Amino acid sequence: MKPLLGTLYLLGMLVPRGLGYDRSLVQHKNQVVDKTRSLWKNLETYSYNKYHPMEEIYLWMSQISEKHAEVVTQHLLGMTFEKRPMYYLKISQPSDNPKKIIWMDCGIHAREWIAPAFCQWFVKEILQNYKDNPRINRFLRNLDFYVLPVLNIDGYIYSWTTDRLWRKSRSSHNNGTCFGSDLNRNFNVSWCSIGASKNCQDLTFCGTEPVSEPETKAVSSFVESKKEDILCFLTIHSYGQLILTPYGYTKNKPSNHEELIQVGQKAANALKAKHGTNYRVGSSADILYPTSGSSRDWARDIGIPYSYTFELRDNGTEGFLLHETQIQPTCEEAMEAVLSILDDVYAKYWLSNTATKVTSTTVLLNLLWLFTSLL
Amino acid sequence: MQPRGQPPFAPQPGPARPYAAPWALLLLQLLLTLRGAAVPLQDPAVPLQGPRGTDSPAAPSWAMLQQAARVALHFFNFHSGSPSELQVLANVQTGGWQVDPQRGYHINLVFSTESYHLQDGKPRLGKCFARVFFQNQKPRPAITMTCTGLSEKNRTLQEDHLLYEQLKQMKDALTVGGIPDDYGYIDPSVRPIWDLAILGSSYVMWERTTQFSYYYPLQLSRVKQWKTSDHAIDFDYTVLLHEFPTQEIIPCHIHLIWYPGKPLKVKYRCEEIQTPVEASSGTEEGSAVAATEFSNF
């Protein structure tokens, strides 16, 4: 299976469709990348404090699912425009009880390198701690984590080989004169109504129709098929230091808006406690700018209750070109925020039932003790 | 830039754990059962409110205040003419506005700042009082402001002179490109060039900002000309600006002349987004046109 996948992947890398970039430049850049960043063969020496090119992330995914085979499996979500496989990792502790799902995707926008770095960090943290850390351990009793470390793989690769500030996918339009859709304007929710462009040259190009892009289609179909079980949809971006709630396409609020803000604010407080960083919480239309066709809004509207966009560090000083020394603190604090949200989700769906049971039982026992002592 | 920490919050207390006498225990548990055993959640953040203007509707949004603070700082940085004294936004503290539907938005605000450069390992904290007028749909808001808590003038001038001497030593600045690099790294030896590039960009960003669009400088992509003498640094370069909300990357070609203590002279031309049908020629059009402004020339 793996050699086949490897071959498919290699084919995908070596036979891009009519991209029109300078191949010699690409090759030169690839060589530079190889010289400075390869030589990593072993999961033990994988650095979570560095940005990794896609080929390393693919390798990391297969190695980590092999090493932690008891809880991690790697799955194919779909194929990108340039025919690369989109893999997600499922972290699930085997058990008899039915599980609910936490979905996290990173790197829907190619240049936001800190986002895939966070997805990898998150997986690493869960796997390093699920046995010994009671907080994480209990999550895995009732929750499965589905993590898509890089959603826009073609774009991500392009940002490594050709244009560091590329944002969109790499789909071809207008007879190969125009490339890429903004995948976060392509979801089927108030598609292209506001904050998006019908012009394929623009960076907020919404695509030729809702879910026109294979990457959007892969995510939509899958999430839709599991929507009854997905409690939490987290999509990770940079930059801006924001925790955004629905919606971007309207100033109207979803039915659970108050709760989303409360949970979000608690997460921002937990984040700030780590390194003092301020993250602002609010609906996208209120604190950022209007957008339509975003994955977060779509997820909320198909019924997933907790749907958030994270905009990670920083605040504009370095922007997308966030220095590698910032990876660790950014990921550590964001981890606190995500864990805080999971605490609240967990408490809402599992703790109140259990707590009531525990409380009632204890009350009963005490009453019994009381009566027996009075006799 | 190294991230700077602040004292962490005190940890939030969890739900009370009863361990008193059985009577009290029983009572407490009865109470809890009656109340329901929900986990207490944090109160939602109070949205930022400011003093109301005389004709205004609700208070200005946080986003609007951020907008005003950002552009006020670009204006401040440009006018200070000092690469050593660049300021970045910390927090907006209060803000209010007066809305004139015909003309635009007057926003007055107070915000805290941090120095871009660390002093003794920490950023210097400052405070600014600003009045920003966004004329409807037009760029280049009118700004009046004062800031406190800055380094005193002599120290700034000294730092600038030090920087000047460093810059004069740079012979191979023309080969410089991609600062920061793809991984966000800025070699300390070329840091002064980046600071000067930001200073020039501040002028451009102030001029281009409207009530809706704003900018951050992402990268110095190319140095076209670098001339140093005892009288000035003559610097011609391209900086990539990140434009919100379009998300576009705008290359701006900036030519500046700088000497410590003297007002900065800036000339620039930004490449505009072209429509797909016409061939892209990289010339600007529309209202956000190249400004030709040499102050005090």
mmCIF file of N, CA, C and O in Angstrom, chain A residues 37 111 113 160 164-165 167 199 201-204 239 242 262 265-266 269 272-273 275 278 280 286-287 289 313 315-318 320-324 326 344 347 351 355 359 362-363 366 369-370, chain B residues 1 3-6 8-9 22-23 25-26 29-30 33 37 39 41-42 44-45 48 62-63 91 116 180-185 214 216 218-219 240 242 244-249 273-274 276:
data_model
loop_
_atom_site.group_PDB
_atom_site.id
_atom_site.type_symbol
_atom_site.label_atom_id
_atom_site.label_comp_id
_atom_site.label_asym_id
_atom_site.label_seq_id
_atom_site.Cartn_x
_atom_site.Cartn_y
_atom_site.Cartn_z
ATOM 1 N N ARG A 37 17.271 21.198 4.804
ATOM 2 C CA ARG A 37 16.192 20.708 5.647
ATOM 3 C C ARG A 37 15.974 19.198 5.613
ATOM 4 O O ARG A 37 15.159 18.700 6.347
ATOM 5 N N ARG A 111 -0.014 30.350 2.208
ATOM 6 C CA ARG A 111 1.096 31.087 2.814
ATOM 7 C C ARG A 111 1.076 31.091 4.330
ATOM 8 O O ARG A 111 2.029 31.559 4.952
ATOM 9 N N TRP A 113 1.876 29.429 6.911
ATOM 10 C CA TRP A 113 2.671 28.266 7.288
ATOM 11 C C TRP A 113 2.539 27.866 8.756
ATOM 12 O O TRP A 113 2.724 26.697 9.105
ATOM 13 N N TRP A 160 6.225 26.982 -1.293
ATOM 14 C CA TRP A 160 7.592 26.559 -0.997
ATOM 15 C C TRP A 160 8.486 26.650 -2.223
ATOM 16 O O TRP A 160 9.657 26.994 -2.113
ATOM 17 N N ARG A 164 6.213 32.482 -2.133
ATOM 18 C CA ARG A 164 5.999 32.328 -0.686
ATOM 19 C C ARG A 164 4.670 32.916 -0.238
ATOM 20 O O ARG A 164 4.096 32.486 0.752
ATOM 21 N N LEU A 165 4.199 33.937 -0.943
ATOM 22 C CA LEU A 165 2.981 34.609 -0.503
ATOM 23 C C LEU A 165 1.723 34.165 -1.268
ATOM 24 O O LEU A 165 0.712 34.868 -1.278
ATOM 25 N N ARG A 167 -1.719 32.296 -1.892
ATOM 26 C CA ARG A 167 -2.820 32.068 -0.947
ATOM 27 C C ARG A 167 -3.790 30.982 -1.413
ATOM 28 O O ARG A 167 -4.266 30.159 -0.633
ATOM 29 N N ASN A 199 -13.632 37.480 -10.034
ATOM 30 C CA ASN A 199 -12.498 37.652 -10.926
ATOM 31 C C ASN A 199 -11.411 36.655 -10.553
ATOM 32 O O ASN A 199 -10.880 36.691 -9.438
ATOM 33 N N GLN A 201 -8.411 36.422 -11.122
ATOM 34 C CA GLN A 201 -7.090 36.946 -10.765
ATOM 35 C C GLN A 201 -7.012 37.399 -9.316
ATOM 36 O O GLN A 201 -5.934 37.551 -8.763
ATOM 37 N N ASP A 202 -8.180 37.655 -8.728
ATOM 38 C CA ASP A 202 -8.184 38.179 -7.367
ATOM 39 C C ASP A 202 -7.902 37.093 -6.335
ATOM 40 O O ASP A 202 -8.200 35.921 -6.556
ATOM 41 N N LEU A 203 -7.373 37.511 -5.209
ATOM 42 C CA LEU A 203 -6.998 36.549 -4.178
ATOM 43 C C LEU A 203 -8.176 36.036 -3.373
ATOM 44 O O LEU A 203 -8.031 35.087 -2.607
ATOM 45 N N THR A 204 -9.353 36.661 -3.567
ATOM 46 C CA THR A 204 -10.539 36.137 -2.895
ATOM 47 C C THR A 204 -11.516 35.577 -3.933
ATOM 48 O O THR A 204 -12.724 35.560 -3.722
ATOM 49 N N TYR A 239 -2.818 35.604 9.683
ATOM 50 C CA TYR A 239 -2.435 36.000 11.018
ATOM 51 C C TYR A 239 -3.500 36.954 11.562
ATOM 52 O O TYR A 239 -4.424 37.305 10.813
ATOM 53 N N LEU A 242 -6.903 36.153 16.400
ATOM 54 C CA LEU A 242 -8.354 36.235 16.559
ATOM 55 C C LEU A 242 -8.944 34.847 16.740
ATOM 56 O O LEU A 242 -8.426 33.875 16.193
ATOM 57 N N GLN A 262 -18.847 33.039 24.720
ATOM 58 C CA GLN A 262 -18.382 32.690 26.069
ATOM 59 C C GLN A 262 -17.256 31.671 26.017
ATOM 60 O O GLN A 262 -16.215 31.818 26.650
ATOM 61 N N GLN A 265 -14.188 33.204 24.498
ATOM 62 C CA GLN A 265 -13.509 34.133 25.404
ATOM 63 C C GLN A 265 -12.734 33.372 26.469
ATOM 64 O O GLN A 265 -11.613 33.741 26.832
ATOM 65 N N LYS A 266 -13.312 32.299 26.938
ATOM 66 C CA LYS A 266 -12.612 31.467 27.927
ATOM 67 C C LYS A 266 -11.347 30.877 27.296
ATOM 68 O O LYS A 266 -10.288 30.818 27.924
ATOM 69 N N ASN A 269 -8.741 33.559 27.101
ATOM 70 C CA ASN A 269 -8.145 33.785 28.419
ATOM 71 C C ASN A 269 -7.108 32.714 28.735
ATOM 72 O O ASN A 269 -6.028 33.002 29.249
ATOM 73 N N LYS A 272 -4.074 33.467 26.721
ATOM 74 C CA LYS A 272 -3.312 34.601 27.246
ATOM 75 C C LYS A 272 -2.512 34.212 28.481
ATOM 76 O O LYS A 272 -1.407 34.720 28.692
ATOM 77 N N ALA A 273 -3.060 33.303 29.262
ATOM 78 C CA ALA A 273 -2.368 32.883 30.480
ATOM 79 C C ALA A 273 -1.025 32.233 30.172
ATOM 80 O O ALA A 273 -0.135 32.211 31.013
ATOM 81 N N HIS A 275 1.385 32.907 27.497
ATOM 82 C CA HIS A 275 2.524 33.793 27.201
ATOM 83 C C HIS A 275 2.136 35.262 27.148
ATOM 84 O O HIS A 275 2.897 36.091 26.652
ATOM 85 N N ASN A 278 -2.550 38.517 23.393
ATOM 86 C CA ASN A 278 -3.967 38.889 23.301
ATOM 87 C C ASN A 278 -4.592 38.368 22.018
ATOM 88 O O ASN A 278 -4.126 38.685 20.925
ATOM 89 N N ARG A 280 -8.384 38.357 20.151
ATOM 90 C CA ARG A 280 -9.707 38.957 20.218
ATOM 91 C C ARG A 280 -10.755 37.941 19.775
ATOM 92 O O ARG A 280 -10.505 37.172 18.838
ATOM 93 N N ASP A 286 -18.244 41.035 12.538
ATOM 94 C CA ASP A 286 -18.103 42.124 13.513
ATOM 95 C C ASP A 286 -16.668 42.598 13.656
ATOM 96 O O ASP A 286 -16.406 43.789 13.731
ATOM 97 N N ILE A 287 -15.729 41.670 13.778
ATOM 98 C CA ILE A 287 -14.378 42.120 14.115
ATOM 99 C C ILE A 287 -13.367 42.004 12.988
ATOM 100 O O ILE A 287 -12.245 42.504 13.128
ATOM 101 N N TYR A 289 -13.879 41.327 8.623
ATOM 102 C CA TYR A 289 -14.541 41.968 7.475
ATOM 103 C C TYR A 289 -15.491 40.935 6.886
ATOM 104 O O TYR A 289 -15.375 39.752 7.159
ATOM 105 N N ARG A 313 -0.760 33.824 15.546
ATOM 106 C CA ARG A 313 0.169 34.961 15.527
ATOM 107 C C ARG A 313 0.628 35.283 14.111
ATOM 108 O O ARG A 313 0.676 34.384 13.260
ATOM 109 N N ASN A 315 0.445 39.891 14.873
ATOM 110 C CA ASN A 315 -0.474 40.995 14.706
ATOM 111 C C ASN A 315 -0.123 41.888 13.535
ATOM 112 O O ASN A 315 -0.659 42.983 13.407
ATOM 113 N N GLY A 316 0.812 41.445 12.700
ATOM 114 C CA GLY A 316 1.182 42.258 11.538
ATOM 115 C C GLY A 316 2.659 42.612 11.504
ATOM 116 O O GLY A 316 3.143 43.090 10.488
ATOM 117 N N THR A 317 3.370 42.382 12.581
ATOM 118 C CA THR A 317 4.794 42.721 12.598
ATOM 119 C C THR A 317 5.569 41.846 11.624
ATOM 120 O O THR A 317 6.423 42.308 10.882
ATOM 121 N N GLU A 318 5.271 40.538 11.636
ATOM 122 C CA GLU A 318 5.899 39.627 10.670
ATOM 123 C C GLU A 318 4.871 39.026 9.720
ATOM 124 O O GLU A 318 5.208 38.571 8.637
ATOM 125 N N PHE A 320 2.666 36.714 7.660
ATOM 126 C CA PHE A 320 2.787 35.322 7.228
ATOM 127 C C PHE A 320 4.199 34.798 7.447
ATOM 128 O O PHE A 320 4.405 33.605 7.618
ATOM 129 N N LEU A 321 5.184 35.732 7.382
ATOM 130 C CA LEU A 321 6.585 35.327 7.505
ATOM 131 C C LEU A 321 6.963 35.271 8.981
ATOM 132 O O LEU A 321 7.918 35.926 9.417
ATOM 133 N N LEU A 322 6.206 34.488 9.732
ATOM 134 C CA LEU A 322 6.426 34.371 11.163
ATOM 135 C C LEU A 322 7.686 33.559 11.402
ATOM 136 O O LEU A 322 7.818 32.437 10.904
ATOM 137 N N HIS A 323 8.593 34.137 12.172
ATOM 138 C CA HIS A 323 9.880 33.482 12.372
ATOM 139 C C HIS A 323 9.716 32.159 13.109
ATOM 140 O O HIS A 323 8.877 32.024 13.991
ATOM 141 N N GLU A 324 10.554 31.206 12.749
ATOM 142 C CA GLU A 324 10.461 29.859 13.321
ATOM 143 C C GLU A 324 10.571 29.833 14.845
ATOM 144 O O GLU A 324 10.028 28.948 15.497
ATOM 145 N N GLN A 326 9.052 31.572 16.710
ATOM 146 C CA GLN A 326 7.715 31.845 17.246
ATOM 147 C C GLN A 326 6.800 30.624 17.174
ATOM 148 O O GLN A 326 5.687 30.645 17.707
ATOM 149 N N ASP A 344 -14.974 22.666 27.530
ATOM 150 C CA ASP A 344 -16.360 23.136 27.547
ATOM 151 C C ASP A 344 -17.273 22.196 26.774
ATOM 152 O O ASP A 344 -18.390 21.907 27.206
ATOM 153 N N ALA A 347 -17.615 19.059 28.845
ATOM 154 C CA ALA A 347 -18.467 19.309 30.012
ATOM 155 C C ALA A 347 -19.928 19.346 29.614
ATOM 156 O O ALA A 347 -20.798 18.789 30.280
ATOM 157 N N LEU A 351 -20.124 15.768 31.040
ATOM 158 C CA LEU A 351 -19.906 16.002 32.461
ATOM 159 C C LEU A 351 -21.205 16.235 33.212
ATOM 160 O O LEU A 351 -21.402 15.715 34.299
ATOM 161 N N ALA A 355 -22.124 14.229 36.350
ATOM 162 C CA ALA A 355 -22.087 14.968 37.622
ATOM 163 C C ALA A 355 -23.411 14.835 38.350
ATOM 164 O O ALA A 355 -23.451 14.651 39.559
ATOM 165 N N THR A 359 -23.692 13.356 41.933
ATOM 166 C CA THR A 359 -24.289 14.156 43.007
ATOM 167 C C THR A 359 -25.484 13.450 43.613
ATOM 168 O O THR A 359 -25.598 13.358 44.827
ATOM 169 N N THR A 362 -24.428 10.475 45.749
ATOM 170 C CA THR A 362 -23.820 10.892 47.014
ATOM 171 C C THR A 362 -24.870 11.415 47.983
ATOM 172 O O THR A 362 -24.824 11.151 49.182
ATOM 173 N N VAL A 363 -25.820 12.161 47.463
ATOM 174 C CA VAL A 363 -26.906 12.685 48.304
ATOM 175 C C VAL A 363 -27.671 11.533 48.938
ATOM 176 O O VAL A 363 -27.940 11.518 50.144
ATOM 177 N N ASN A 366 -25.714 9.841 51.622
ATOM 178 C CA ASN A 366 -25.662 10.655 52.829
ATOM 179 C C ASN A 366 -26.984 10.641 53.582
ATOM 180 O O ASN A 366 -27.011 10.623 54.816
ATOM 181 N N TRP A 369 -27.112 7.399 55.392
ATOM 182 C CA TRP A 369 -26.232 7.489 56.550
ATOM 183 C C TRP A 369 -26.898 8.291 57.659
ATOM 184 O O TRP A 369 -26.868 7.900 58.829
ATOM 185 N N LEU A 370 -27.531 9.390 57.250
ATOM 186 C CA LEU A 370 -28.221 10.263 58.195
ATOM 187 C C LEU A 370 -29.306 9.497 58.945
ATOM 188 O O LEU A 370 -29.381 9.526 60.174
ATOM 189 N N MET B 1 11.487 39.412 15.461
ATOM 190 C CA MET B 1 11.030 40.027 16.713
ATOM 191 C C MET B 1 10.811 38.931 17.734
ATOM 192 O O MET B 1 10.158 37.947 17.448
ATOM 193 N N PRO B 3 8.991 37.339 20.837
ATOM 194 C CA PRO B 3 7.716 37.577 21.534
ATOM 195 C C PRO B 3 7.989 38.045 22.950
ATOM 196 O O PRO B 3 8.956 37.605 23.574
ATOM 197 N N ARG B 4 7.174 38.962 23.437
ATOM 198 C CA ARG B 4 7.415 39.429 24.800
ATOM 199 C C ARG B 4 6.314 38.932 25.715
ATOM 200 O O ARG B 4 5.136 39.026 25.385
ATOM 201 N N GLY B 5 6.669 38.381 26.854
ATOM 202 C CA GLY B 5 5.658 37.831 27.770
ATOM 203 C C GLY B 5 5.176 38.878 28.730
ATOM 204 O O GLY B 5 5.826 39.884 28.975
ATOM 205 N N GLN B 6 4.012 38.659 29.237
ATOM 206 C CA GLN B 6 3.486 39.503 30.316
ATOM 207 C C GLN B 6 3.109 38.584 31.441
ATOM 208 O O GLN B 6 2.943 37.391 31.238
ATOM 209 N N PRO B 8 1.358 36.166 33.692
ATOM 210 C CA PRO B 8 0.177 35.362 33.371
ATOM 211 C C PRO B 8 -0.976 35.683 34.288
ATOM 212 O O PRO B 8 -0.789 36.168 35.392
ATOM 213 N N PHE B 9 -2.183 35.409 33.824
ATOM 214 C CA PHE B 9 -3.374 35.554 34.649
ATOM 215 C C PHE B 9 -3.296 34.579 35.814
ATOM 216 O O PHE B 9 -2.720 33.508 35.703
ATOM 217 N N PRO B 22 -20.280 16.306 57.307
ATOM 218 C CA PRO B 22 -21.326 15.639 56.504
ATOM 219 C C PRO B 22 -22.603 16.436 56.370
ATOM 220 O O PRO B 22 -23.223 16.439 55.318
ATOM 221 N N TRP B 23 -23.037 17.148 57.414
ATOM 222 C CA TRP B 23 -24.245 17.967 57.319
ATOM 223 C C TRP B 23 -24.102 19.012 56.225
ATOM 224 O O TRP B 23 -24.970 19.164 55.366
ATOM 225 N N LEU B 25 -21.928 19.025 53.950
ATOM 226 C CA LEU B 25 -21.740 18.278 52.707
ATOM 227 C C LEU B 25 -23.079 17.976 52.065
ATOM 228 O O LEU B 25 -23.316 18.217 50.887
ATOM 229 N N LEU B 26 -23.987 17.473 52.894
ATOM 230 C CA LEU B 26 -25.304 17.097 52.414
ATOM 231 C C LEU B 26 -26.053 18.302 51.867
ATOM 232 O O LEU B 26 -26.618 18.276 50.776
ATOM 233 N N GLN B 29 -24.575 19.521 48.678
ATOM 234 C CA GLN B 29 -24.898 18.641 47.555
ATOM 235 C C GLN B 29 -26.343 18.804 47.124
ATOM 236 O O GLN B 29 -26.663 18.797 45.941
ATOM 237 N N LEU B 30 -27.217 19.008 48.114
ATOM 238 C CA LEU B 30 -28.621 19.246 47.771
ATOM 239 C C LEU B 30 -28.744 20.506 46.931
ATOM 240 O O LEU B 30 -29.448 20.544 45.937
ATOM 241 N N THR B 33 -27.413 19.933 43.462
ATOM 242 C CA THR B 33 -28.348 19.150 42.649
ATOM 243 C C THR B 33 -29.494 20.009 42.165
ATOM 244 O O THR B 33 -29.932 19.920 41.028
ATOM 245 N N ALA B 37 -25.643 20.751 37.831
ATOM 246 C CA ALA B 37 -24.178 20.703 37.976
ATOM 247 C C ALA B 37 -23.473 21.215 36.736
ATOM 248 O O ALA B 37 -22.560 20.623 36.226
ATOM 249 N N VAL B 39 -20.947 23.371 34.536
ATOM 250 C CA VAL B 39 -19.628 23.953 34.752
ATOM 251 C C VAL B 39 -19.720 25.457 34.535
ATOM 252 O O VAL B 39 -20.217 25.895 33.512
ATOM 253 N N LEU B 41 -18.996 29.057 33.346
ATOM 254 C CA LEU B 41 -18.207 29.574 32.245
ATOM 255 C C LEU B 41 -17.854 31.030 32.486
ATOM 256 O O LEU B 41 -18.517 31.736 33.230
ATOM 257 N N GLN B 42 -16.822 31.456 31.815
ATOM 258 C CA GLN B 42 -16.359 32.832 31.915
ATOM 259 C C GLN B 42 -17.413 33.791 31.403
ATOM 260 O O GLN B 42 -18.125 33.495 30.463
ATOM 261 N N PRO B 44 -18.746 36.728 29.173
ATOM 262 C CA PRO B 44 -18.263 37.189 27.869
ATOM 263 C C PRO B 44 -17.552 38.525 28.034
ATOM 264 O O PRO B 44 -17.862 39.286 28.934
ATOM 265 N N ALA B 45 -16.583 38.790 27.182
ATOM 266 C CA ALA B 45 -15.841 40.045 27.241
ATOM 267 C C ALA B 45 -16.795 41.194 26.986
ATOM 268 O O ALA B 45 -17.680 41.116 26.144
ATOM 269 N N LEU B 48 -15.854 46.854 23.553
ATOM 270 C CA LEU B 48 -15.249 48.149 23.805
ATOM 271 C C LEU B 48 -16.251 49.260 23.550
ATOM 272 O O LEU B 48 -16.833 49.356 22.490
ATOM 273 N N TRP B 62 -14.896 47.782 17.516
ATOM 274 C CA TRP B 62 -13.503 47.509 17.814
ATOM 275 C C TRP B 62 -12.690 47.547 16.534
ATOM 276 O O TRP B 62 -11.575 48.081 16.505
ATOM 277 N N ALA B 63 -13.242 46.983 15.456
ATOM 278 C CA ALA B 63 -12.529 46.927 14.180
ATOM 279 C C ALA B 63 -12.216 48.331 13.666
ATOM 280 O O ALA B 63 -11.114 48.601 13.177
ATOM 281 N N ASN B 91 -2.629 48.179 22.500
ATOM 282 C CA ASN B 91 -4.084 48.053 22.713
ATOM 283 C C ASN B 91 -4.801 49.374 22.549
ATOM 284 O O ASN B 91 -4.303 50.408 22.975
ATOM 285 N N TYR B 116 9.067 49.178 18.503
ATOM 286 C CA TYR B 116 9.416 48.071 17.614
ATOM 287 C C TYR B 116 10.726 47.431 18.075
ATOM 288 O O TYR B 116 10.894 46.219 18.012
ATOM 289 N N PRO B 180 12.107 39.831 5.533
ATOM 290 C CA PRO B 180 12.697 38.580 6.022
ATOM 291 C C PRO B 180 12.668 37.493 4.949
ATOM 292 O O PRO B 180 11.985 37.646 3.937
ATOM 293 N N ASP B 181 13.376 36.384 5.210
ATOM 294 C CA ASP B 181 13.346 35.293 4.233
ATOM 295 C C ASP B 181 12.061 34.483 4.420
ATOM 296 O O ASP B 181 11.211 34.833 5.238
ATOM 297 N N ASP B 182 11.928 33.404 3.658
ATOM 298 C CA ASP B 182 10.690 32.629 3.684
ATOM 299 C C ASP B 182 10.350 32.085 5.071
ATOM 300 O O ASP B 182 9.196 31.770 5.358
ATOM 301 N N TYR B 183 11.368 31.935 5.909
ATOM 302 C CA TYR B 183 11.154 31.359 7.243
ATOM 303 C C TYR B 183 11.032 32.443 8.312
ATOM 304 O O TYR B 183 11.100 32.167 9.499
ATOM 305 N N GLY B 184 10.920 33.706 7.873
ATOM 306 C CA GLY B 184 10.751 34.803 8.803
ATOM 307 C C GLY B 184 12.048 35.310 9.400
ATOM 308 O O GLY B 184 12.039 36.119 10.320
ATOM 309 N N TYR B 185 13.170 34.888 8.854
ATOM 310 C CA TYR B 185 14.453 35.234 9.455
ATOM 311 C C TYR B 185 15.020 36.525 8.863
ATOM 312 O O TYR B 185 15.019 36.724 7.653
ATOM 313 N N TYR B 214 -6.642 48.386 4.883
ATOM 314 C CA TYR B 214 -5.453 48.644 5.684
ATOM 315 C C TYR B 214 -4.338 47.723 5.232
ATOM 316 O O TYR B 214 -4.554 46.823 4.419
ATOM 317 N N TYR B 216 -0.201 45.939 5.982
ATOM 318 C CA TYR B 216 0.979 45.606 6.776
ATOM 319 C C TYR B 216 2.129 45.369 5.809
ATOM 320 O O TYR B 216 1.911 44.821 4.728
ATOM 321 N N LEU B 218 5.090 43.282 4.517
ATOM 322 C CA LEU B 218 5.469 41.884 4.703
ATOM 323 C C LEU B 218 6.947 41.620 4.443
ATOM 324 O O LEU B 218 7.590 40.879 5.170
ATOM 325 N N GLN B 219 7.448 42.192 3.365
ATOM 326 C CA GLN B 219 8.794 41.809 2.962
ATOM 327 C C GLN B 219 9.449 42.878 2.097
ATOM 328 O O GLN B 219 8.778 43.505 1.265
ATOM 329 N N LEU B 240 6.711 44.584 -0.250
ATOM 330 C CA LEU B 240 5.427 43.928 -0.499
ATOM 331 C C LEU B 240 4.489 44.256 0.642
ATOM 332 O O LEU B 240 4.772 43.942 1.798
ATOM 333 N N HIS B 242 0.771 43.836 2.397
ATOM 334 C CA HIS B 242 -0.380 42.955 2.466
ATOM 335 C C HIS B 242 -1.610 43.824 2.652
ATOM 336 O O HIS B 242 -1.694 44.590 3.624
ATOM 337 N N PHE B 244 -5.639 44.478 3.226
ATOM 338 C CA PHE B 244 -6.913 43.946 3.717
ATOM 339 C C PHE B 244 -8.019 44.856 3.196
ATOM 340 O O PHE B 244 -7.828 46.081 3.166
ATOM 341 N N PRO B 245 -9.222 44.412 2.905
ATOM 342 C CA PRO B 245 -9.626 43.020 3.023
ATOM 343 C C PRO B 245 -9.405 42.183 1.773
ATOM 344 O O PRO B 245 -9.756 41.019 1.771
ATOM 345 N N THR B 246 -8.821 42.784 0.716
ATOM 346 C CA THR B 246 -8.681 42.038 -0.531
ATOM 347 C C THR B 246 -7.701 40.875 -0.441
ATOM 348 O O THR B 246 -7.715 39.992 -1.285
ATOM 349 N N GLN B 247 -6.788 40.919 0.571
ATOM 350 C CA GLN B 247 -5.755 39.889 0.744
ATOM 351 C C GLN B 247 -4.648 39.969 -0.310
ATOM 352 O O GLN B 247 -3.759 39.124 -0.326
ATOM 353 N N GLU B 248 -4.711 40.991 -1.147
ATOM 354 C CA GLU B 248 -3.711 41.113 -2.197
ATOM 355 C C GLU B 248 -2.347 41.495 -1.652
ATOM 356 O O GLU B 248 -2.241 42.122 -0.597
ATOM 357 N N ILE B 249 -1.325 41.120 -2.397
ATOM 358 C CA ILE B 249 0.035 41.544 -2.098
ATOM 359 C C ILE B 249 0.367 42.653 -3.090
ATOM 360 O O ILE B 249 0.368 42.429 -4.312
ATOM 361 N N ILE B 273 -3.693 46.053 -9.087
ATOM 362 C CA ILE B 273 -4.207 44.787 -9.614
ATOM 363 C C ILE B 273 -4.817 45.034 -10.978
ATOM 364 O O ILE B 273 -5.594 45.962 -11.158
ATOM 365 N N GLN B 274 -4.450 44.197 -11.932
ATOM 366 C CA GLN B 274 -4.968 44.382 -13.274
ATOM 367 C C GLN B 274 -6.160 43.479 -13.511
ATOM 368 O O GLN B 274 -6.286 42.425 -12.924
ATOM 369 N N PRO B 276 -8.192 40.737 -15.850
ATOM 370 C CA PRO B 276 -7.584 39.601 -16.550
ATOM 371 C C PRO B 276 -7.408 39.804 -18.062
ATOM 372 O O PRO B 276 -6.483 39.303 -18.643
#
